Short mmCIF file of C-alpha atoms and ligand atoms in Angstrom, two decimals:
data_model
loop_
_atom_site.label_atom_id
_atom_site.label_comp_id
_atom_site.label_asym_id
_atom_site.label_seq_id
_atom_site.Cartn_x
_atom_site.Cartn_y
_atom_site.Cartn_z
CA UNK A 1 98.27 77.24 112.44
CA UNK A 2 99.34 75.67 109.39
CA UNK A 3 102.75 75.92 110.75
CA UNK A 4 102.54 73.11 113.43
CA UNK A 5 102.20 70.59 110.50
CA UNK A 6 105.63 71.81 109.21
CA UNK A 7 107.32 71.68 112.23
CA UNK A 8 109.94 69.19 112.84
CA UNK A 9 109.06 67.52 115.77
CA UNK A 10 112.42 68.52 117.57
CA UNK A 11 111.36 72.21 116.86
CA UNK A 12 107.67 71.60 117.86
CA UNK A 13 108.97 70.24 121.02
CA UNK A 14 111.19 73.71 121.77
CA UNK A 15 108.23 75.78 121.15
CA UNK A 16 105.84 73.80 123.21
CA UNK A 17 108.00 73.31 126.13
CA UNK A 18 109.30 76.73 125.77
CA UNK A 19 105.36 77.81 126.49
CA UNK A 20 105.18 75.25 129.48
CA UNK A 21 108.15 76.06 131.01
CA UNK A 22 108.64 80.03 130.90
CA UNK A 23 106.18 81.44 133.66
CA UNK A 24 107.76 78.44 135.98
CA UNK A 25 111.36 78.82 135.57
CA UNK A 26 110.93 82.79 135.77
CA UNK A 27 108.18 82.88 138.63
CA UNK A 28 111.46 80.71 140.78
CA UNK A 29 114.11 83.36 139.77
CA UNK A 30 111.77 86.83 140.61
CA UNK A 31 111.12 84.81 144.37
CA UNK A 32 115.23 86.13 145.00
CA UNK A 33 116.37 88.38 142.22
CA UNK A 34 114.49 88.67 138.97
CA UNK A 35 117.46 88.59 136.63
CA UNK A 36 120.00 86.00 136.51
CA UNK A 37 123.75 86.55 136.44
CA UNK A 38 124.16 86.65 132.82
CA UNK A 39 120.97 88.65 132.79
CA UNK A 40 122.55 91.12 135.11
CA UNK A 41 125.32 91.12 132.91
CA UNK A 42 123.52 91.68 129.80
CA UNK A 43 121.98 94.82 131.17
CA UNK A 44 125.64 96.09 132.10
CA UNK A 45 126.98 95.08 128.75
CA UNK A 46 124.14 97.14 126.91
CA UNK A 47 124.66 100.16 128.74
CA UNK A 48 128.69 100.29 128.52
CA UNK A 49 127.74 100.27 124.43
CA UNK A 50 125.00 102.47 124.83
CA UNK A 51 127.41 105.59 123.02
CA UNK A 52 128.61 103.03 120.18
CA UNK A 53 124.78 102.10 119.50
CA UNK A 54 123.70 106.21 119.34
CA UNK A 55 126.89 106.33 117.24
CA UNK A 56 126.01 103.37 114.65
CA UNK A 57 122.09 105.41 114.68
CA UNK A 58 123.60 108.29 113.81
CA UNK A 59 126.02 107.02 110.86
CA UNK A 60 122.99 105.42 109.14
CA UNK A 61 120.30 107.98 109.50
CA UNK A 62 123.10 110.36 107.60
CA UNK A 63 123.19 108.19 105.01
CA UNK A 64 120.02 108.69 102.31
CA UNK A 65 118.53 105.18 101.85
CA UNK A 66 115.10 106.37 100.29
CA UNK A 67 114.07 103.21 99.14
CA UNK A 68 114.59 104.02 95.15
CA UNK A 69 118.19 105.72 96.18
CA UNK A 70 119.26 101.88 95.62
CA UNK A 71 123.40 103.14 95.96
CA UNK A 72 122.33 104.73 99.49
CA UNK A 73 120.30 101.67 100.83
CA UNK A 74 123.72 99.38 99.94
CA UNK A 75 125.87 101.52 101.66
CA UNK A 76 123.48 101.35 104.60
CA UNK A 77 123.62 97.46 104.37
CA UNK A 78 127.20 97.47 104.25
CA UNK A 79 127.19 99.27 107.49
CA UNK A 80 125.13 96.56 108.75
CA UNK A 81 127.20 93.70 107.38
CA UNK A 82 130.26 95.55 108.65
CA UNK A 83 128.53 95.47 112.22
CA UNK A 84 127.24 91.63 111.50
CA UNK A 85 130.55 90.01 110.16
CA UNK A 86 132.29 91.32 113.37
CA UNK A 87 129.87 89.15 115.86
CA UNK A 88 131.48 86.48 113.45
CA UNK A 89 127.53 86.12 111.33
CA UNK A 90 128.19 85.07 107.56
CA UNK A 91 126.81 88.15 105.96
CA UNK A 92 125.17 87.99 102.07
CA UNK A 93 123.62 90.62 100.15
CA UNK A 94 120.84 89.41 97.91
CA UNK A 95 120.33 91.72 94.84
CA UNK A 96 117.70 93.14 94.07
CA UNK A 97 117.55 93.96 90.85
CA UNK A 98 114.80 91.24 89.61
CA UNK A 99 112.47 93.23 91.70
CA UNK A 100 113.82 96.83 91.20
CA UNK A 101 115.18 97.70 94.42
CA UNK A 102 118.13 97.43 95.86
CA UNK A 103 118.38 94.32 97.41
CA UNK A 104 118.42 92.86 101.16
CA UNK A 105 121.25 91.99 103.84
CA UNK A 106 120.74 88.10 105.18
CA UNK A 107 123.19 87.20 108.32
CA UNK A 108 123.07 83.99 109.44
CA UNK A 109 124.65 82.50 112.58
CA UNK A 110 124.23 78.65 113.33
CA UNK A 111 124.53 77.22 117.00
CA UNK A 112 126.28 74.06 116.94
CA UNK A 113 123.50 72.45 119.22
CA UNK A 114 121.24 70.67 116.70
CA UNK A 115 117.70 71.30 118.47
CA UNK A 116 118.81 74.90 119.11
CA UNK A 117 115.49 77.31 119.19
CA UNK A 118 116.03 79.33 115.65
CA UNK A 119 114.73 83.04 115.85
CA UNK A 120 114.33 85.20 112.94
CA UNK A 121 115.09 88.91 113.35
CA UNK A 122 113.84 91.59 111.20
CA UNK A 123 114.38 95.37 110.20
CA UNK A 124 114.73 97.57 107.03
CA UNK A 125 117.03 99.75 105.45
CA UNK A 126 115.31 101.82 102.92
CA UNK A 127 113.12 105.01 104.40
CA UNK A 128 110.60 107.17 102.70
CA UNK A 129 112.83 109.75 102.61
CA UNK A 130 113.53 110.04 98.83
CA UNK A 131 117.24 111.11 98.08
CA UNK A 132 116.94 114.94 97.43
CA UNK A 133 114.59 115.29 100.22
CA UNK A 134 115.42 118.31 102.75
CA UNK A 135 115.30 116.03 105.79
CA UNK A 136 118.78 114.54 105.37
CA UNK A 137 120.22 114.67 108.67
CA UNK A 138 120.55 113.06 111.92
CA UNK A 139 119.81 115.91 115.15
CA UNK A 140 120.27 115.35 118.73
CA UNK A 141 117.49 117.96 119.73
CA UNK A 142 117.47 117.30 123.32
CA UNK A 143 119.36 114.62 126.31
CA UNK A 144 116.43 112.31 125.09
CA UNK A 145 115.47 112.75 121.66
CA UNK A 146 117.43 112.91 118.12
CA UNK A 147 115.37 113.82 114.97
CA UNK A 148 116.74 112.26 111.65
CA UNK A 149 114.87 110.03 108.61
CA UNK A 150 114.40 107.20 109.78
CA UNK A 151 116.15 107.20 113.03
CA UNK A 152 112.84 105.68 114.51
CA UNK A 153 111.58 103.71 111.41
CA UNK A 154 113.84 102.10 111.24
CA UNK A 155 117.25 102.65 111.72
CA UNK A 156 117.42 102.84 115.25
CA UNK A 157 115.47 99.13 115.10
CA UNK A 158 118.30 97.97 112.93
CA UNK A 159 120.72 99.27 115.87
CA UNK A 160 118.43 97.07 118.56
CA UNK A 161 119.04 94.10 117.04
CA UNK A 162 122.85 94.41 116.16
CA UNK A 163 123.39 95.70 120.20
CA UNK A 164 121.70 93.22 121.47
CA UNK A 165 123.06 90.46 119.22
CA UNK A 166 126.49 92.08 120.17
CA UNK A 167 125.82 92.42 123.91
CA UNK A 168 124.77 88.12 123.73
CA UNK A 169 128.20 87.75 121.62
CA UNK A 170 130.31 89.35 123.99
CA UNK A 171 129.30 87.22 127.07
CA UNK A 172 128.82 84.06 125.03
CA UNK A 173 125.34 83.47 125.11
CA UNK A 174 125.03 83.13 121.28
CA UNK A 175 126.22 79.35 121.61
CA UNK A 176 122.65 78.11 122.13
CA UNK A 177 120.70 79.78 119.65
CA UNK A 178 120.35 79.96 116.14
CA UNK A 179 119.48 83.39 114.29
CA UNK A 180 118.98 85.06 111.14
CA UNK A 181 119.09 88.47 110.55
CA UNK A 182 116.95 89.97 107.46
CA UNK A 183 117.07 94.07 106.87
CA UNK A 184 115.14 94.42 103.14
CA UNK A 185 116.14 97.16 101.30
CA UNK A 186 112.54 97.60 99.97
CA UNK A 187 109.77 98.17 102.99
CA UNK A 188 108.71 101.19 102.54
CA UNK A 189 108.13 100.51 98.84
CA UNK A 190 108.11 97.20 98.35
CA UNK A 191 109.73 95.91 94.93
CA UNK A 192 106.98 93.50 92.67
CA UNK A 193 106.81 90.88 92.73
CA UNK A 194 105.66 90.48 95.88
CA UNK A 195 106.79 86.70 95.47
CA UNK A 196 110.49 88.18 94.54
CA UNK A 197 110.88 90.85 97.22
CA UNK A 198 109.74 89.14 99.87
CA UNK A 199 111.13 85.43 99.46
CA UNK A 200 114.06 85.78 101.94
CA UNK A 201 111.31 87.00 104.43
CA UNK A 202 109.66 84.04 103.27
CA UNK A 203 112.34 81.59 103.33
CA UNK A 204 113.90 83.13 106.76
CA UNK A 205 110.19 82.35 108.39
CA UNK A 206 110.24 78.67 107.01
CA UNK A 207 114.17 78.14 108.51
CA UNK A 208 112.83 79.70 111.94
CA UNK A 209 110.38 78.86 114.85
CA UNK A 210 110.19 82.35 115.89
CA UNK A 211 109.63 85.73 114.09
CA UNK A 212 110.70 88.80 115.53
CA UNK A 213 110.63 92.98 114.13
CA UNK A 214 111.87 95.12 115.24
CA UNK A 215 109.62 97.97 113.44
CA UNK A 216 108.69 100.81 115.42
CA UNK A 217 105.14 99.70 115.71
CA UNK A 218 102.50 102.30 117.52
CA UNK A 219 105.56 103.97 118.98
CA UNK A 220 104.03 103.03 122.67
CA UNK A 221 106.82 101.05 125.19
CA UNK A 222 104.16 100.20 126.75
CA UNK A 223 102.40 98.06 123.37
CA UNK A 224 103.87 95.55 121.00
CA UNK A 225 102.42 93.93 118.35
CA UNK A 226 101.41 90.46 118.69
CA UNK A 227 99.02 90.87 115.09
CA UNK A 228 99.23 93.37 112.18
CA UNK A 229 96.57 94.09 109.39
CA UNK A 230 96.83 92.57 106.24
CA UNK A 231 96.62 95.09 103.52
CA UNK A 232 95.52 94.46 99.68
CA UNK A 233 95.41 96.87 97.40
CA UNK A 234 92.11 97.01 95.02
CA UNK A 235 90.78 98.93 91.43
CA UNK A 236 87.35 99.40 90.57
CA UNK A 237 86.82 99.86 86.58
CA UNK A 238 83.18 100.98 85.83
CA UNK A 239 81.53 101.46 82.47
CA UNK A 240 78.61 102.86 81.24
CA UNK A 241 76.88 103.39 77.64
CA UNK A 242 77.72 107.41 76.49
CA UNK A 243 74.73 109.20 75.42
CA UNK A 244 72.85 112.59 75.85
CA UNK A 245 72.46 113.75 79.32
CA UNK A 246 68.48 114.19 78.44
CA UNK A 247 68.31 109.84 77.91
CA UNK A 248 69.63 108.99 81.42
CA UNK A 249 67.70 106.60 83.56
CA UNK A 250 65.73 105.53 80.11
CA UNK A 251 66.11 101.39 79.33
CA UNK A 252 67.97 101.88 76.46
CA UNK A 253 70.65 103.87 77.75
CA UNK A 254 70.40 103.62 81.53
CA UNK A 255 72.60 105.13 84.51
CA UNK A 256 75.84 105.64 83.56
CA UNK A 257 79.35 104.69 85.32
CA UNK A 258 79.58 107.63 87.94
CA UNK A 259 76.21 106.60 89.62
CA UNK A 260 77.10 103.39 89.04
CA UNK A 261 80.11 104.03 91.10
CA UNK A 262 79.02 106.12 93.18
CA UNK A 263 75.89 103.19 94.01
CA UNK A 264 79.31 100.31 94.45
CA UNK A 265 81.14 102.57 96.55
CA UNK A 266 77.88 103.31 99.08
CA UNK A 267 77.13 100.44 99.06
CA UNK A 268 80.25 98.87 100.48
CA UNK A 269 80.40 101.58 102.96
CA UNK A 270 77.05 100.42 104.23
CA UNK A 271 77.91 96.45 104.56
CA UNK A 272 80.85 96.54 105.72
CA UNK A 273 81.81 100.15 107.43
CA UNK A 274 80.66 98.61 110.90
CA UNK A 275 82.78 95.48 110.82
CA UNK A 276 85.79 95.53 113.55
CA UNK A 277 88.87 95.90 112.74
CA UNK A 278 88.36 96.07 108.81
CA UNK A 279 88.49 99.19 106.77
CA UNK A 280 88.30 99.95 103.07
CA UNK A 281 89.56 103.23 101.69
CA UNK A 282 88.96 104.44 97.98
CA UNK A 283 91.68 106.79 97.58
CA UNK A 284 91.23 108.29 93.93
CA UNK A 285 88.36 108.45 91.41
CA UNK A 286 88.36 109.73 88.05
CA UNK A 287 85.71 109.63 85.73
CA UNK A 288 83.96 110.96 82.60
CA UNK A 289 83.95 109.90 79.42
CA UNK A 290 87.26 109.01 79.04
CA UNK A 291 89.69 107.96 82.06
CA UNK A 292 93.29 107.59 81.78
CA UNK A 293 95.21 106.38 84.67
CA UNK A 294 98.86 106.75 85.11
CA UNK A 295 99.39 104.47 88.39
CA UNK A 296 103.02 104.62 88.56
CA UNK A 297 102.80 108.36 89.30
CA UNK A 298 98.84 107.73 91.47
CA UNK A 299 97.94 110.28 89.18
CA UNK A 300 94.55 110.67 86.65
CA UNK A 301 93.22 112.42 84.05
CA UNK A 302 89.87 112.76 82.65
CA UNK A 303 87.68 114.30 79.94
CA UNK A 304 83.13 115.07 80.29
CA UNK A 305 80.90 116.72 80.04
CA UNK A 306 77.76 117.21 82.12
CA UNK A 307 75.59 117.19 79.35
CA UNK A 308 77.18 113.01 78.81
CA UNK A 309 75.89 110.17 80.42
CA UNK A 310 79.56 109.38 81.92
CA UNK A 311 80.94 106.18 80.24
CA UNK A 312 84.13 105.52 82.71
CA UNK A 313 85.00 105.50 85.84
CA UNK A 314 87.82 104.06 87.75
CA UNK A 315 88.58 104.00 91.47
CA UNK A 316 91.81 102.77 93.54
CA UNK A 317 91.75 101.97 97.25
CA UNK A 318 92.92 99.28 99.69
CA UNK A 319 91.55 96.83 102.00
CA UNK A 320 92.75 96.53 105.44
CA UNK A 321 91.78 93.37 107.62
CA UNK A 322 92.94 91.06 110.70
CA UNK A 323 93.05 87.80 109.49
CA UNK A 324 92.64 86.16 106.20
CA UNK A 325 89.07 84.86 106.68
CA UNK A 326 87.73 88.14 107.50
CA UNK A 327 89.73 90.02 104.08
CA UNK A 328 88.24 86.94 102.10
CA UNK A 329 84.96 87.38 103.42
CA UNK A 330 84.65 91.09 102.95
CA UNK A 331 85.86 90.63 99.55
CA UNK A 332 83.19 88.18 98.56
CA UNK A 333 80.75 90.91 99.36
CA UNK A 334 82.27 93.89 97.77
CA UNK A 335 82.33 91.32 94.89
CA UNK A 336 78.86 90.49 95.40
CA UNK A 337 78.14 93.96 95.13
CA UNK A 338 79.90 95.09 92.17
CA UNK A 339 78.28 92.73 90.06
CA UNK A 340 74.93 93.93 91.08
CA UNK A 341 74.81 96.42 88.20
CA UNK A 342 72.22 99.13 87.51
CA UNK A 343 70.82 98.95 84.30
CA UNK A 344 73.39 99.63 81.32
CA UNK A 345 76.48 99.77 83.16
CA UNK A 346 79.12 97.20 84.16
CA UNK A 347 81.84 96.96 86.76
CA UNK A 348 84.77 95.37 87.45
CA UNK A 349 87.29 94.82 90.94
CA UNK A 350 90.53 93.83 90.39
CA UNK A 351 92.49 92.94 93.61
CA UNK A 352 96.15 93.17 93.39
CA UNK A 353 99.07 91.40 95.15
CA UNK A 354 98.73 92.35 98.91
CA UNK A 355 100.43 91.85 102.46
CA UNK A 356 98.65 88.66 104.54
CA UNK A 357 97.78 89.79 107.88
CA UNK A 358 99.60 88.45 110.87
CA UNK A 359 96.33 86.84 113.25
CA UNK A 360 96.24 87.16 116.84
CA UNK A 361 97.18 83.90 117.69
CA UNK A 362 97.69 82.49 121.24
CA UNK A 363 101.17 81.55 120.67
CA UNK A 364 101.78 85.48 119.61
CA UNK A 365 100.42 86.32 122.69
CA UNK A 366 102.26 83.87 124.64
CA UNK A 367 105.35 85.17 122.90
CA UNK A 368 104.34 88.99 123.95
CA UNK A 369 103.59 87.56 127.38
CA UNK A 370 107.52 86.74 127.76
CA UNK A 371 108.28 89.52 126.41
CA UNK A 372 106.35 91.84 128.99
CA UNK A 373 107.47 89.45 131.74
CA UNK A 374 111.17 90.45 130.49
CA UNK A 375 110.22 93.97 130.58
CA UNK A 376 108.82 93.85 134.26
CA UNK A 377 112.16 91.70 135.62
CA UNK A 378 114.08 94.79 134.37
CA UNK A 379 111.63 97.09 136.57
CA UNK A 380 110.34 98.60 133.19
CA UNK A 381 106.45 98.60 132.11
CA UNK A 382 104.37 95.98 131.80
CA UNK A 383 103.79 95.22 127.62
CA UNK A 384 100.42 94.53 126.03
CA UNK A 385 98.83 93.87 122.90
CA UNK A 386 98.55 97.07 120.40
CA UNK A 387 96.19 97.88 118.51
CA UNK A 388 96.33 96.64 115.29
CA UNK A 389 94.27 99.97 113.94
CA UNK A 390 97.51 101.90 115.03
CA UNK A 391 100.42 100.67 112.36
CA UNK A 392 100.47 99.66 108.74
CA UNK A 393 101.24 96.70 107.62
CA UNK A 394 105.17 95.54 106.95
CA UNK A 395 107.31 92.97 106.32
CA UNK A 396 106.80 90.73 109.32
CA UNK A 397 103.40 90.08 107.86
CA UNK A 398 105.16 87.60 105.64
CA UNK A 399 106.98 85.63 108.03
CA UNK A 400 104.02 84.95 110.48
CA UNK A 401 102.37 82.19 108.28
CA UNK A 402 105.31 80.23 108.34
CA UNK A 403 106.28 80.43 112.19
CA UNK A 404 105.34 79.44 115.42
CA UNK A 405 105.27 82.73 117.43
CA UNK A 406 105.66 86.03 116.25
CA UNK A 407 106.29 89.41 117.50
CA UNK A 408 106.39 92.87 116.06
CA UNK A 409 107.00 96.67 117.46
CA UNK A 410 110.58 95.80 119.54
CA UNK A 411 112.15 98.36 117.68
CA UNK A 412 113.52 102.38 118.74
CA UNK A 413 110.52 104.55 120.05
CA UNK A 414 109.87 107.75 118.72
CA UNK A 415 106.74 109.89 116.68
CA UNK A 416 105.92 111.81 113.67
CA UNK A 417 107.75 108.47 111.35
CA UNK A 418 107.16 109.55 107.57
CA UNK A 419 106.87 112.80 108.29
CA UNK A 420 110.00 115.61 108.56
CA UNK A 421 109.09 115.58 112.55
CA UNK A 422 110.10 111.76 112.31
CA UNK A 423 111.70 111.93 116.82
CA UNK A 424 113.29 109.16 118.49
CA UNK A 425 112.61 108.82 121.90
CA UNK A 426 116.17 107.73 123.18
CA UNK A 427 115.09 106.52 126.68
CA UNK A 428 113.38 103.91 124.52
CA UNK A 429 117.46 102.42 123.07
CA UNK A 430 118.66 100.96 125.99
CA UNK A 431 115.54 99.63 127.38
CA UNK A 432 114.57 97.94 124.24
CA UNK A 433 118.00 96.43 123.59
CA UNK A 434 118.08 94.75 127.09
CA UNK A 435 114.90 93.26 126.47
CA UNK A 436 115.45 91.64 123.27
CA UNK A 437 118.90 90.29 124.28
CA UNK A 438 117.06 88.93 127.21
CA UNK A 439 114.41 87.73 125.67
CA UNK A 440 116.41 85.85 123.19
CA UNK A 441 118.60 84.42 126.15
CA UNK A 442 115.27 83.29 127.97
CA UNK A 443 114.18 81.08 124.95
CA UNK A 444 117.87 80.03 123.88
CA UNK A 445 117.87 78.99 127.55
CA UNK A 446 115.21 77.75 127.88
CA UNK A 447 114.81 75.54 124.19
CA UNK A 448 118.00 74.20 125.60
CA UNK A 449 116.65 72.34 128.86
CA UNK A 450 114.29 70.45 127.06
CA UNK A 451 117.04 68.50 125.75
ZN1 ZN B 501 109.35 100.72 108.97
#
C-alpha cells in the first residue's frame, strides 16, 4: 500500500479508526434497531425522490452520449452539473480536447471540519452507443425494468450518486464529509493519453482517502467489487526472410513469421493459460508477405502466397491480470518467449499504455464489509466479493493506487450492458441509493468521533 506513506497522519488516523471502530459502534445500534434516526430518515428521504431519480435516468439515457458524440456527452454533464450545483457542489467541466474526447464533470464539496473523511465518487457519461445507433431510447418495459443505452452502464449509476448525495443534503448530513464527484466523458473509449484522460481520476484519488464507483459491476446485488483486473493492451510484430516455399526449414532461409507466430502464440498459451485469474487474448492476426495494419479502424490487410515462406506477421491482443506483480511477471515470460526465435525469423512485443489493476487488498475488503453490513441493517442481502473474471476493467482502476479503501459495482443493476438488450433492474435504484447515502453517513460519522 504505497498509499499509507502519503497519508497525512490526520487522514491515516480516520481510516484506521474508521476500521476499528465500525463493527463496534454498529454491532451496539442492531442490539435495538439497526438504523439510526437519520438512517431511518435517509431511507424515507430516498424513497419520497424515488420518481425524480427514474425521471433524471430517463432524461439522460435519451440523450446520445456515445463517447465520440462529444456535443451529446456535454449536454449529459450539464444535466449532471445542473443536478450538482443545486446540492450547492462547485461544479467544473474539464475539456477534453487535449485527449480527444469530450471532457469530464468534477464537483467538489468541502466540509468545514478539517479532519473530515474525504470520499471520492465515480461514474461516466459517455456509452458505447455511438450517435446514429438504433438504440436511442429510454423504455419502461415492465413495473421493474426500463431498457435504454446506458440506463445500467452507467447512467442510472450517475443517478445513485446524485440521490444519495441529495437525500444526505436534504437532512444535513453533508456537514461532516468531504466529497468529490468525477463522471469522465471518456470510459468506454478512453481518450490517449492515458496520463491526460485520466489525471482528474488521478488527482481526485490523491485528494481522497476513499474511492468509490458506482459502475454496474457483475450486475449481481448480491456482489461488489472490492478488486478489478488490470488490462494492457499488447502487439506482436514477427518477421521472417521471404523465399520459395520449397527452401523452408533449410539454414539459410529457415521458418518463416507465421510458424514463428504461430510457435510465440502456443507457447504462451501453454505457460501461462493455467495461471488464476490471468488471461491473454490475441484478438487479430494478419500475415503474409506483406501486412498492413490500420489500428484505428482494428482492421488488416494482407498479401501471400502459399508457395512464400511468409515474411510478416502481426498480432494484437490484451493482457488481463489481478495485481501488478502478477501482469509484470507474466509479461517477463511472454517476453522471454518471444525472443526465443526459430531460426531466421525475429519477433517483437510491444505493450501499450494499459489500466493498473485494483488488488484485493484488506482495506477493500474491509470497505465491502461495511458496505454489506449497511446492506443487511436495511434487511437487504448480504454483499460479497465478485469475481474479478466477471467485469472489465474501468476507471476506478486508476484511483485505487492512490487511496486507502476502494470500492467498485454500487451502481444501477441491470443485464445485457453494451448490447441493444442493455435492462435495468429498477428494484436495484432505491436499494442501492440508501446504501451509499448510508454508507457515506457511517464513515462521515464515524471519521468524525475520532476527533
Ligand atoms: Zn461503465
Amino acid at each position: 500500500m504505497l498509499r499509507i506513506i502519503d497519508l497525512s497522519l490526520p487522514s491515516l488516523l480516520v481510516v484506521a479508526t474508521l476500521i476499528l471502530s465500525s463493527n463496534l459502534s454498529y454491532a451496539k445500534n442492531s442490539s435495538v434497531n439497526k438504523l439510526d434516526l437519520h438512517e431511518e430518515r435517509i431511507v424515507q428521504q430516498v424513497n419520497a425522490s424515488l420518481p425524480l431519480a427514474l425521471q433524471e435516468i430517463e432524461q439522460a439515457v435519451n440523450i446520445n452520449s456515445g463517447s465520440m458524440n462529444l456535443a451529446g456527452v456535454k449536454r449529459v454533464g450539464q444535466l449532471a452539473e445542473q443536478q450538482l450545483s443545486a446540492l450547492g457542489f462547485d461544479v467544473q467541466w474539464l475539456d477534453g480536447s487535449a485527449f480527444n474526447r469530450a471532457g469530464h464533470i468534477v464537483a467538489t464539496h468541502k466540509s468545514q471540519q478539517p479532519n473530515a473523511i474525504k470520499i471520492l465518487m465515480i461514474g461516466h457519461l459517455d456509452t458505447v452507443f455511438a450517435q446514429h445507433d438504433d438504440f436511442q431510447r429510454f423504455k419502461r418495459i415492465s413495473q421493474t425494468e426500463a431498457s435504454g443505452p446506458g440506463v445500467a452502464d452507467m447512467k442510472g449509476g450517475n443517478t445513485i450518486i446524485i440521490s444519495a448525495l441529495r437525500a444526505l443534503k436534504t437532512l444535513k448530513l453533508l456537514d461532516n464529509v468531504s466529497i468529490q464527484v468525477i463522471l469522465t466523458g471518456d470510459e468506454e473509449s478512453s481518450g490517449r493519453p492515458l496520463s491526460l484522460s485520466k489525471k482528474a481520476i488521478v488527482d481526485g484519488a490523491i485528494w481522497a482517502d476513499i474511492a468509490l464507483g458506482f459502475e454496474n459491476g457483475d450486475n449481481n446485488i448480491a456482489t461488489a467489487m472490492a478488486a478489478r483486473r488490470g488490462y494492457v493492451g499488447w502487439t506482436l510484430n514477427v518477421s521472417g526472410k521471404a523465399a520459395h516455399s520449397s527452401q523452408i526449414f533449410s539454414p539459410q532461409v529457415g521458418y518463416g513469421a507465421i510458424y514463428e507466430s504461430a510457435r510465440i502464440l502456443e507457447a504462451f498459451r501453454r505457460q501461462l493459460a493455467d495461471e488464476k485469474g490471468l488471461t491473454f487474448n490475441p484478438g487479430l492476426i494478419v500475415g503474409g508477405t506483406k501486412v498492413d495494419i490500420d489500428g484505428a479502424k482494428s482492421m488488416g490487410t494482407t498479401f501471400g502466397k502459399s508457395n512464400v515462406i511468409a515474411q510478416q506477421v502481426t498480432v494484437k491482443g490484451d493482457l488481463r491480470a489481478l495485481s501488478s506483480t502478477q501482469a509484470l511477471r507474466a509479461q517477463k515470460i511472454m517476453q522471454a518467449v518471444v525472443a526465443d526465435n526459430l531460426n531466421q525469423t525475429t519477433a517483437e512485443l510491444v505493450f501499450a499504455e494499459g489500466y493498473p489493476p485494483m488488488a484485493l487488498t484488506s482495506n477493500n475488503k474491509r470497505l465491502l464489509s461495511l458496505y454489506s453490513q449497511v446492506s443487511q441493517d436495511l434487511g437487504y442481502n448480504v454483499v460479497g466479493i465478485a469475481n474479478p473474471r466477471n467485469a472489465g476493467a474501468a476507471d476506478i482502476s486508476f484511483a485505487a493506487n492512490h487511496v486507502a479503501m476502494s470500492l467498485d459495482g454500487l451502481g444501477l443493476m441491470g443485464s445485457g450492458a453494451h448490447t441493444k438488450n442493455e435492462v435495468a433492474d429498477l428494484t436495484s435504484l432505491h436499494k442501492n441509493i440508501e446504501k451509499t447515502a448510508i454508507l457515506i453517513y457511517r464513515l462521515a460519522d464515524n471519521a468524525i468521533a475520532v476527533h
